[in-house]
PDB file of N, CA, C and O in Angstrom:
ATOM      1  N   UNK A   1      -3.490  -7.301  -2.768  1.00 45.00           N
ATOM      2  CA  UNK A   1      -4.402  -6.194  -2.931  1.00 45.00           C
ATOM      3  C   UNK A   1      -4.645  -5.457  -1.615  1.00 45.00           C
ATOM      4  O   UNK A   1      -4.915  -4.306  -1.616  1.00 45.00           O
ATOM      5  N   UNK A   2      -4.539  -6.115  -0.507  1.00 54.00           N
ATOM      6  CA  UNK A   2      -4.862  -5.517   0.778  1.00 54.00           C
ATOM      7  C   UNK A   2      -3.913  -4.389   1.161  1.00 54.00           C
ATOM      8  O   UNK A   2      -4.261  -3.541   1.967  1.00 54.00           O
ATOM      9  N   UNK A   3      -2.723  -4.340   0.580  1.00 59.00           N
ATOM     10  CA  UNK A   3      -1.762  -3.307   0.921  1.00 59.00           C
ATOM     11  C   UNK A   3      -1.899  -2.055   0.058  1.00 59.00           C
ATOM     12  O   UNK A   3      -1.144  -1.128   0.223  1.00 59.00           O
ATOM     13  N   UNK A   4      -2.854  -2.024  -0.845  1.00 64.00           N
ATOM     14  CA  UNK A   4      -3.015  -0.883  -1.726  1.00 64.00           C
ATOM     15  C   UNK A   4      -3.891   0.181  -1.078  1.00 64.00           C
ATOM     16  O   UNK A   4      -4.910  -0.113  -0.471  1.00 64.00           O
ATOM     17  N   UNK A   5      -3.467   1.422  -1.248  1.00 63.00           N
ATOM     18  CA  UNK A   5      -4.281   2.529  -0.768  1.00 63.00           C
ATOM     19  C   UNK A   5      -5.474   2.688  -1.700  1.00 63.00           C
ATOM     20  O   UNK A   5      -5.354   2.544  -2.907  1.00 63.00           O
ATOM     21  N   UNK A   6      -6.625   2.983  -1.115  1.00 75.00           N
ATOM     22  CA  UNK A   6      -7.805   3.153  -1.947  1.00 75.00           C
ATOM     23  C   UNK A   6      -8.267   4.608  -2.007  1.00 75.00           C
ATOM     24  O   UNK A   6      -9.039   4.966  -2.871  1.00 75.00           O
ATOM     25  N   UNK A   7      -7.786   5.436  -1.087  1.00 85.00           N
ATOM     26  CA  UNK A   7      -8.086   6.865  -1.084  1.00 85.00           C
ATOM     27  C   UNK A   7      -6.871   7.601  -0.536  1.00 85.00           C
ATOM     28  O   UNK A   7      -6.068   7.035   0.188  1.00 85.00           O
ATOM     29  N   UNK A   8      -6.789   8.879  -0.840  1.00 90.00           N
ATOM     30  CA  UNK A   8      -5.700   9.668  -0.283  1.00 90.00           C
ATOM     31  C   UNK A   8      -5.996  10.009   1.175  1.00 90.00           C
ATOM     32  O   UNK A   8      -7.147   9.971   1.614  1.00 90.00           O
ATOM     33  N   UNK A   9      -4.963  10.360   1.878  1.00 94.00           N
ATOM     34  CA  UNK A   9      -5.112  10.752   3.278  1.00 94.00           C
ATOM     35  C   UNK A   9      -6.026  11.975   3.383  1.00 94.00           C
ATOM     36  O   UNK A   9      -6.885  12.051   4.259  1.00 94.00           O
ATOM     37  N   UNK A  10      -5.861  12.929   2.486  1.00 95.00           N
ATOM     38  CA  UNK A  10      -6.693  14.131   2.502  1.00 95.00           C
ATOM     39  C   UNK A  10      -8.176  13.815   2.367  1.00 95.00           C
ATOM     40  O   UNK A  10      -9.011  14.386   3.065  1.00 95.00           O
ATOM     41  N   UNK A  11      -8.494  12.899   1.458  1.00 94.00           N
ATOM     42  CA  UNK A  11      -9.897  12.503   1.274  1.00 94.00           C
ATOM     43  C   UNK A  11     -10.440  11.830   2.531  1.00 94.00           C
ATOM     44  O   UNK A  11     -11.583  12.027   2.927  1.00 94.00           O
ATOM     45  N   UNK A  12      -9.596  11.008   3.162  1.00 95.00           N
ATOM     46  CA  UNK A  12     -10.022  10.330   4.389  1.00 95.00           C
ATOM     47  C   UNK A  12     -10.230  11.325   5.531  1.00 95.00           C
ATOM     48  O   UNK A  12     -11.160  11.183   6.318  1.00 95.00           O
ATOM     49  N   UNK A  13      -9.362  12.321   5.617  1.00 97.00           N
ATOM     50  CA  UNK A  13      -9.538  13.339   6.651  1.00 97.00           C
ATOM     51  C   UNK A  13     -10.863  14.059   6.436  1.00 97.00           C
ATOM     52  O   UNK A  13     -11.637  14.243   7.379  1.00 97.00           O
ATOM     53  N   UNK A  14     -11.126  14.454   5.195  1.00 96.00           N
ATOM     54  CA  UNK A  14     -12.392  15.127   4.880  1.00 96.00           C
ATOM     55  C   UNK A  14     -13.589  14.258   5.241  1.00 96.00           C
ATOM     56  O   UNK A  14     -14.565  14.738   5.823  1.00 96.00           O
ATOM     57  N   UNK A  15     -13.518  12.989   4.883  1.00 95.00           N
ATOM     58  CA  UNK A  15     -14.632  12.089   5.167  1.00 95.00           C
ATOM     59  C   UNK A  15     -14.846  11.943   6.674  1.00 95.00           C
ATOM     60  O   UNK A  15     -15.978  11.990   7.159  1.00 95.00           O
ATOM     61  N   UNK A  16     -13.761  11.769   7.427  1.00 96.00           N
ATOM     62  CA  UNK A  16     -13.872  11.617   8.875  1.00 96.00           C
ATOM     63  C   UNK A  16     -14.424  12.889   9.518  1.00 96.00           C
ATOM     64  O   UNK A  16     -15.234  12.823  10.444  1.00 96.00           O
ATOM     65  N   UNK A  17     -14.003  14.046   9.023  1.00 97.00           N
ATOM     66  CA  UNK A  17     -14.547  15.303   9.544  1.00 97.00           C
ATOM     67  C   UNK A  17     -16.055  15.368   9.326  1.00 97.00           C
ATOM     68  O   UNK A  17     -16.799  15.758  10.234  1.00 97.00           O
ATOM     69  N   UNK A  18     -16.497  14.981   8.139  1.00 97.00           N
ATOM     70  CA  UNK A  18     -17.935  14.991   7.842  1.00 97.00           C
ATOM     71  C   UNK A  18     -18.694  14.014   8.728  1.00 97.00           C
ATOM     72  O   UNK A  18     -19.763  14.349   9.250  1.00 97.00           O
ATOM     73  N   UNK A  19     -18.162  12.825   8.895  1.00 94.00           N
ATOM     74  CA  UNK A  19     -18.822  11.811   9.724  1.00 94.00           C
ATOM     75  C   UNK A  19     -18.945  12.295  11.162  1.00 94.00           C
ATOM     76  O   UNK A  19     -19.977  12.104  11.797  1.00 94.00           O
ATOM     77  N   UNK A  20     -17.898  12.926  11.677  1.00 96.00           N
ATOM     78  CA  UNK A  20     -17.884  13.396  13.062  1.00 96.00           C
ATOM     79  C   UNK A  20     -18.572  14.748  13.237  1.00 96.00           C
ATOM     80  O   UNK A  20     -18.728  15.226  14.349  1.00 96.00           O
ATOM     81  N   UNK A  21     -18.947  15.384  12.127  1.00 97.00           N
ATOM     82  CA  UNK A  21     -19.586  16.696  12.220  1.00 97.00           C
ATOM     83  C   UNK A  21     -18.635  17.760  12.743  1.00 97.00           C
ATOM     84  O   UNK A  21     -19.046  18.693  13.420  1.00 97.00           O
ATOM     85  N   UNK A  22     -17.354  17.613  12.416  1.00 97.00           N
ATOM     86  CA  UNK A  22     -16.337  18.547  12.881  1.00 97.00           C
ATOM     87  C   UNK A  22     -15.911  19.479  11.759  1.00 97.00           C
ATOM     88  O   UNK A  22     -16.029  19.156  10.587  1.00 97.00           O
ATOM     89  N   UNK A  23     -15.392  20.620  12.159  1.00 97.00           N
ATOM     90  CA  UNK A  23     -14.822  21.561  11.211  1.00 97.00           C
ATOM     91  C   UNK A  23     -13.305  21.380  11.203  1.00 97.00           C
ATOM     92  O   UNK A  23     -12.729  20.848  12.149  1.00 97.00           O
ATOM     93  N   UNK A  24     -12.684  21.852  10.143  1.00 97.00           N
ATOM     94  CA  UNK A  24     -11.231  21.764  10.053  1.00 97.00           C
ATOM     95  C   UNK A  24     -10.572  22.464  11.233  1.00 97.00           C
ATOM     96  O   UNK A  24      -9.587  21.974  11.783  1.00 97.00           O
ATOM     97  N   UNK A  25     -11.123  23.597  11.636  1.00 97.00           N
ATOM     98  CA  UNK A  25     -10.559  24.349  12.767  1.00 97.00           C
ATOM     99  C   UNK A  25     -10.608  23.527  14.053  1.00 97.00           C
ATOM    100  O   UNK A  25      -9.694  23.610  14.883  1.00 97.00           O
ATOM    101  N   UNK A  26     -11.672  22.733  14.222  1.00 98.00           N
ATOM    102  CA  UNK A  26     -11.780  21.875  15.408  1.00 98.00           C
ATOM    103  C   UNK A  26     -10.649  20.851  15.424  1.00 98.00           C
ATOM    104  O   UNK A  26     -10.021  20.630  16.458  1.00 98.00           O
ATOM    105  N   UNK A  27     -10.416  20.227  14.282  1.00 98.00           N
ATOM    106  CA  UNK A  27      -9.356  19.221  14.191  1.00 98.00           C
ATOM    107  C   UNK A  27      -7.997  19.851  14.470  1.00 98.00           C
ATOM    108  O   UNK A  27      -7.189  19.289  15.207  1.00 98.00           O
ATOM    109  N   UNK A  28      -7.753  21.026  13.898  1.00 98.00           N
ATOM    110  CA  UNK A  28      -6.477  21.706  14.127  1.00 98.00           C
ATOM    111  C   UNK A  28      -6.257  21.978  15.604  1.00 98.00           C
ATOM    112  O   UNK A  28      -5.171  21.728  16.136  1.00 98.00           O
ATOM    113  N   UNK A  29      -7.286  22.464  16.261  1.00 98.00           N
ATOM    114  CA  UNK A  29      -7.168  22.799  17.678  1.00 98.00           C
ATOM    115  C   UNK A  29      -6.943  21.550  18.531  1.00 98.00           C
ATOM    116  O   UNK A  29      -6.042  21.512  19.365  1.00 98.00           O
ATOM    117  N   UNK A  30      -7.743  20.522  18.303  1.00 97.00           N
ATOM    118  CA  UNK A  30      -7.670  19.322  19.136  1.00 97.00           C
ATOM    119  C   UNK A  30      -6.431  18.466  18.860  1.00 97.00           C
ATOM    120  O   UNK A  30      -5.927  17.798  19.760  1.00 97.00           O
ATOM    121  N   UNK A  31      -5.956  18.487  17.617  1.00 97.00           N
ATOM    122  CA  UNK A  31      -4.785  17.672  17.251  1.00 97.00           C
ATOM    123  C   UNK A  31      -3.489  18.485  17.263  1.00 97.00           C
ATOM    124  O   UNK A  31      -2.430  17.945  16.957  1.00 97.00           O
ATOM    125  N   UNK A  32      -3.608  19.779  17.579  1.00 96.00           N
ATOM    126  CA  UNK A  32      -2.432  20.657  17.641  1.00 96.00           C
ATOM    127  C   UNK A  32      -1.685  20.687  16.307  1.00 96.00           C
ATOM    128  O   UNK A  32      -0.470  20.496  16.245  1.00 96.00           O
ATOM    129  N   UNK A  33      -2.455  20.919  15.244  1.00 96.00           N
ATOM    130  CA  UNK A  33      -1.903  20.982  13.892  1.00 96.00           C
ATOM    131  C   UNK A  33      -2.181  22.361  13.317  1.00 96.00           C
ATOM    132  O   UNK A  33      -3.330  22.826  13.377  1.00 96.00           O
ATOM    133  N   UNK A  34      -1.183  23.019  12.763  1.00 97.00           N
ATOM    134  CA  UNK A  34      -1.425  24.327  12.142  1.00 97.00           C
ATOM    135  C   UNK A  34      -2.433  24.212  10.989  1.00 97.00           C
ATOM    136  O   UNK A  34      -2.439  23.215  10.251  1.00 97.00           O
ATOM    137  N   UNK A  35      -3.252  25.236  10.839  1.00 97.00           N
ATOM    138  CA  UNK A  35      -4.252  25.242   9.765  1.00 97.00           C
ATOM    139  C   UNK A  35      -3.599  25.112   8.394  1.00 97.00           C
ATOM    140  O   UNK A  35      -4.130  24.444   7.513  1.00 97.00           O
ATOM    141  N   UNK A  36      -2.449  25.728   8.236  1.00 97.00           N
ATOM    142  CA  UNK A  36      -1.756  25.658   6.944  1.00 97.00           C
ATOM    143  C   UNK A  36      -1.329  24.226   6.622  1.00 97.00           C
ATOM    144  O   UNK A  36      -1.400  23.795   5.467  1.00 97.00           O
ATOM    145  N   UNK A  37      -0.912  23.481   7.637  1.00 97.00           N
ATOM    146  CA  UNK A  37      -0.514  22.085   7.414  1.00 97.00           C
ATOM    147  C   UNK A  37      -1.714  21.241   7.023  1.00 97.00           C
ATOM    148  O   UNK A  37      -1.647  20.441   6.079  1.00 97.00           O
ATOM    149  N   UNK A  38      -2.823  21.417   7.727  1.00 97.00           N
ATOM    150  CA  UNK A  38      -4.024  20.649   7.396  1.00 97.00           C
ATOM    151  C   UNK A  38      -4.482  20.945   5.976  1.00 97.00           C
ATOM    152  O   UNK A  38      -4.861  20.042   5.233  1.00 97.00           O
ATOM    153  N   UNK A  39      -4.403  22.190   5.584  1.00 97.00           N
ATOM    154  CA  UNK A  39      -4.777  22.568   4.227  1.00 97.00           C
ATOM    155  C   UNK A  39      -3.921  21.830   3.196  1.00 97.00           C
ATOM    156  O   UNK A  39      -4.433  21.348   2.178  1.00 97.00           O
ATOM    157  N   UNK A  40      -2.632  21.720   3.456  1.00 97.00           N
ATOM    158  CA  UNK A  40      -1.730  21.004   2.544  1.00 97.00           C
ATOM    159  C   UNK A  40      -2.075  19.516   2.478  1.00 97.00           C
ATOM    160  O   UNK A  40      -2.019  18.903   1.414  1.00 97.00           O
ATOM    161  N   UNK A  41      -2.449  18.934   3.614  1.00 96.00           N
ATOM    162  CA  UNK A  41      -2.837  17.522   3.636  1.00 96.00           C
ATOM    163  C   UNK A  41      -4.115  17.309   2.828  1.00 96.00           C
ATOM    164  O   UNK A  41      -4.225  16.357   2.060  1.00 96.00           O
ATOM    165  N   UNK A  42      -5.083  18.200   3.026  1.00 96.00           N
ATOM    166  CA  UNK A  42      -6.362  18.057   2.339  1.00 96.00           C
ATOM    167  C   UNK A  42      -6.219  18.208   0.828  1.00 96.00           C
ATOM    168  O   UNK A  42      -6.918  17.544   0.067  1.00 96.00           O
ATOM    169  N   UNK A  43      -5.314  19.070   0.398  1.00 94.00           N
ATOM    170  CA  UNK A  43      -5.076  19.255  -1.037  1.00 94.00           C
ATOM    171  C   UNK A  43      -4.233  18.151  -1.642  1.00 94.00           C
ATOM    172  O   UNK A  43      -4.128  18.048  -2.864  1.00 94.00           O
ATOM    173  N   UNK A  44      -3.598  17.358  -0.796  1.00 91.00           N
ATOM    174  CA  UNK A  44      -2.735  16.299  -1.295  1.00 91.00           C
ATOM    175  C   UNK A  44      -1.332  16.767  -1.626  1.00 91.00           C
ATOM    176  O   UNK A  44      -0.563  16.035  -2.249  1.00 91.00           O
ATOM    177  N   UNK A  45      -0.990  17.986  -1.216  1.00 94.00           N
ATOM    178  CA  UNK A  45       0.339  18.516  -1.494  1.00 94.00           C
ATOM    179  C   UNK A  45       1.396  17.817  -0.639  1.00 94.00           C
ATOM    180  O   UNK A  45       2.541  17.668  -1.068  1.00 94.00           O
ATOM    181  N   UNK A  46       1.020  17.426   0.568  1.00 93.00           N
ATOM    182  CA  UNK A  46       1.917  16.724   1.485  1.00 93.00           C
ATOM    183  C   UNK A  46       1.166  15.633   2.217  1.00 93.00           C
ATOM    184  O   UNK A  46      -0.037  15.747   2.446  1.00 93.00           O
ATOM    185  N   UNK A  47       1.893  14.601   2.592  1.00 93.00           N
ATOM    186  CA  UNK A  47       1.346  13.551   3.456  1.00 93.00           C
ATOM    187  C   UNK A  47       1.785  13.876   4.886  1.00 93.00           C
ATOM    188  O   UNK A  47       2.943  14.233   5.105  1.00 93.00           O
ATOM    189  N   UNK A  48       0.891  13.747   5.847  1.00 96.00           N
ATOM    190  CA  UNK A  48       1.286  14.029   7.229  1.00 96.00           C
ATOM    191  C   UNK A  48       2.284  13.009   7.749  1.00 96.00           C
ATOM    192  O   UNK A  48       2.281  11.852   7.340  1.00 96.00           O
ATOM    193  N   UNK A  49       3.130  13.455   8.657  1.00 96.00           N
ATOM    194  CA  UNK A  49       4.086  12.556   9.300  1.00 96.00           C
ATOM    195  C   UNK A  49       3.343  11.722  10.338  1.00 96.00           C
ATOM    196  O   UNK A  49       2.216  12.022  10.725  1.00 96.00           O
ATOM    197  N   UNK A  50       3.992  10.664  10.780  1.00 96.00           N
ATOM    198  CA  UNK A  50       3.357   9.681  11.659  1.00 96.00           C
ATOM    199  C   UNK A  50       2.773  10.295  12.930  1.00 96.00           C
ATOM    200  O   UNK A  50       1.683   9.925  13.350  1.00 96.00           O
ATOM    201  N   UNK A  51       3.476  11.231  13.546  1.00 96.00           N
ATOM    202  CA  UNK A  51       2.961  11.818  14.786  1.00 96.00           C
ATOM    203  C   UNK A  51       1.663  12.576  14.557  1.00 96.00           C
ATOM    204  O   UNK A  51       0.746  12.515  15.371  1.00 96.00           O
ATOM    205  N   UNK A  52       1.551  13.234  13.419  1.00 97.00           N
ATOM    206  CA  UNK A  52       0.310  13.967  13.110  1.00 97.00           C
ATOM    207  C   UNK A  52      -0.805  13.009  12.700  1.00 97.00           C
ATOM    208  O   UNK A  52      -1.961  13.241  13.016  1.00 97.00           O
ATOM    209  N   UNK A  53      -0.447  11.944  12.010  1.00 97.00           N
ATOM    210  CA  UNK A  53      -1.447  10.938  11.664  1.00 97.00           C
ATOM    211  C   UNK A  53      -2.046  10.364  12.946  1.00 97.00           C
ATOM    212  O   UNK A  53      -3.256  10.230  13.073  1.00 97.00           O
ATOM    213  N   UNK A  54      -1.178  10.071  13.901  1.00 97.00           N
ATOM    214  CA  UNK A  54      -1.629   9.524  15.178  1.00 97.00           C
ATOM    215  C   UNK A  54      -2.594  10.495  15.871  1.00 97.00           C
ATOM    216  O   UNK A  54      -3.662  10.094  16.321  1.00 97.00           O
ATOM    217  N   UNK A  55      -2.206  11.770  15.952  1.00 97.00           N
ATOM    218  CA  UNK A  55      -3.044  12.756  16.642  1.00 97.00           C
ATOM    219  C   UNK A  55      -4.395  12.930  15.945  1.00 97.00           C
ATOM    220  O   UNK A  55      -5.436  12.970  16.596  1.00 97.00           O
ATOM    221  N   UNK A  56      -4.389  13.013  14.616  1.00 98.00           N
ATOM    222  CA  UNK A  56      -5.644  13.172  13.889  1.00 98.00           C
ATOM    223  C   UNK A  56      -6.522  11.940  14.041  1.00 98.00           C
ATOM    224  O   UNK A  56      -7.739  12.058  14.219  1.00 98.00           O
ATOM    225  N   UNK A  57      -5.923  10.761  13.980  1.00 97.00           N
ATOM    226  CA  UNK A  57      -6.689   9.523  14.132  1.00 97.00           C
ATOM    227  C   UNK A  57      -7.337   9.461  15.516  1.00 97.00           C
ATOM    228  O   UNK A  57      -8.495   9.049  15.647  1.00 97.00           O
ATOM    229  N   UNK A  58      -6.609   9.874  16.539  1.00 97.00           N
ATOM    230  CA  UNK A  58      -7.160   9.889  17.895  1.00 97.00           C
ATOM    231  C   UNK A  58      -8.349  10.839  17.990  1.00 97.00           C
ATOM    232  O   UNK A  58      -9.392  10.488  18.537  1.00 97.00           O
ATOM    233  N   UNK A  59      -8.192  12.033  17.474  1.00 98.00           N
ATOM    234  CA  UNK A  59      -9.260  13.036  17.537  1.00 98.00           C
ATOM    235  C   UNK A  59     -10.477  12.594  16.723  1.00 98.00           C
ATOM    236  O   UNK A  59     -11.615  12.745  17.166  1.00 98.00           O
ATOM    237  N   UNK A  60     -10.222  12.027  15.538  1.00 97.00           N
ATOM    238  CA  UNK A  60     -11.317  11.625  14.645  1.00 97.00           C
ATOM    239  C   UNK A  60     -11.884  10.244  14.975  1.00 97.00           C
ATOM    240  O   UNK A  60     -12.861   9.821  14.376  1.00 97.00           O
ATOM    241  N   UNK A  61     -11.244   9.549  15.909  1.00 96.00           N
ATOM    242  CA  UNK A  61     -11.679   8.217  16.341  1.00 96.00           C
ATOM    243  C   UNK A  61     -11.725   7.224  15.177  1.00 96.00           C
ATOM    244  O   UNK A  61     -12.721   6.537  14.942  1.00 96.00           O
ATOM    245  N   UNK A  62     -10.605   7.197  14.433  1.00 96.00           N
ATOM    246  CA  UNK A  62     -10.432   6.241  13.332  1.00 96.00           C
ATOM    247  C   UNK A  62      -9.059   5.606  13.480  1.00 96.00           C
ATOM    248  O   UNK A  62      -8.212   6.108  14.213  1.00 96.00           O
ATOM    249  N   UNK A  63      -8.824   4.511  12.775  1.00 95.00           N
ATOM    250  CA  UNK A  63      -7.503   3.882  12.834  1.00 95.00           C
ATOM    251  C   UNK A  63      -6.525   4.672  11.966  1.00 95.00           C
ATOM    252  O   UNK A  63      -6.916   5.313  10.983  1.00 95.00           O
ATOM    253  N   UNK A  64      -5.268   4.603  12.343  1.00 95.00           N
ATOM    254  CA  UNK A  64      -4.233   5.284  11.573  1.00 95.00           C
ATOM    255  C   UNK A  64      -4.149   4.726  10.152  1.00 95.00           C
ATOM    256  O   UNK A  64      -4.001   5.480   9.194  1.00 95.00           O
ATOM    257  N   UNK A  65      -4.263   3.396  10.024  1.00 93.00           N
ATOM    258  CA  UNK A  65      -4.198   2.768   8.700  1.00 93.00           C
ATOM    259  C   UNK A  65      -5.326   3.269   7.804  1.00 93.00           C
ATOM    260  O   UNK A  65      -5.121   3.581   6.627  1.00 93.00           O
ATOM    261  N   UNK A  66      -6.527   3.359   8.360  1.00 93.00           N
ATOM    262  CA  UNK A  66      -7.666   3.852   7.569  1.00 93.00           C
ATOM    263  C   UNK A  66      -7.424   5.302   7.160  1.00 93.00           C
ATOM    264  O   UNK A  66      -7.668   5.668   6.027  1.00 93.00           O
ATOM    265  N   UNK A  67      -6.923   6.095   8.089  1.00 94.00           N
ATOM    266  CA  UNK A  67      -6.739   7.522   7.824  1.00 94.00           C
ATOM    267  C   UNK A  67      -5.764   7.774   6.673  1.00 94.00           C
ATOM    268  O   UNK A  67      -5.967   8.683   5.891  1.00 94.00           O
ATOM    269  N   UNK A  68      -4.729   6.959   6.571  1.00 91.00           N
ATOM    270  CA  UNK A  68      -3.764   7.185   5.488  1.00 91.00           C
ATOM    271  C   UNK A  68      -4.200   6.553   4.171  1.00 91.00           C
ATOM    272  O   UNK A  68      -3.503   6.655   3.177  1.00 91.00           O
ATOM    273  N   UNK A  69      -5.354   5.905   4.148  1.00 88.00           N
ATOM    274  CA  UNK A  69      -5.912   5.455   2.880  1.00 88.00           C
ATOM    275  C   UNK A  69      -6.010   3.972   2.658  1.00 88.00           C
ATOM    276  O   UNK A  69      -6.427   3.532   1.590  1.00 88.00           O
ATOM    277  N   UNK A  70      -5.619   3.162   3.636  1.00 87.00           N
ATOM    278  CA  UNK A  70      -5.714   1.720   3.458  1.00 87.00           C
ATOM    279  C   UNK A  70      -7.113   1.219   3.807  1.00 87.00           C
ATOM    280  O   UNK A  70      -7.824   1.836   4.579  1.00 87.00           O
ATOM    281  N   UNK A  71      -7.470   0.096   3.244  1.00 80.00           N
ATOM    282  CA  UNK A  71      -8.770  -0.512   3.511  1.00 80.00           C
ATOM    283  C   UNK A  71      -8.696  -1.240   4.846  1.00 80.00           C
ATOM    284  O   UNK A  71      -8.402  -2.425   4.908  1.00 80.00           O
ATOM    285  N   UNK A  72      -8.905  -0.493   5.915  1.00 73.00           N
ATOM    286  CA  UNK A  72      -8.818  -1.044   7.274  1.00 73.00           C
ATOM    287  C   UNK A  72     -10.088  -0.670   8.034  1.00 73.00           C
ATOM    288  O   UNK A  72     -10.720   0.330   7.738  1.00 73.00           O
ATOM    289  N   UNK A  73     -10.439  -1.488   9.018  1.00 65.00           N
ATOM    290  CA  UNK A  73     -11.653  -1.177   9.803  1.00 65.00           C
ATOM    291  C   UNK A  73     -11.491   0.082  10.642  1.00 65.00           C
ATOM    292  O   UNK A  73     -10.415   0.459  10.998  1.00 65.00           O
TER     293      UNK A  73
END
């Protein structure tokens, strides 16, 4: 059961943004991600590649595993 995703990456990004009090534009600027790409991630149309997951996790101060939807601290 521990390897199952419990939320989508987009939902986790939204949650982390809310927790950090950040706007989507802030994340795009700090993680060097185009706004159009972030929009696709949030809608669930695409999953971010590893390099973008890493950058977003660093900016949002969360683990990469948690960000992609796994039940991780």
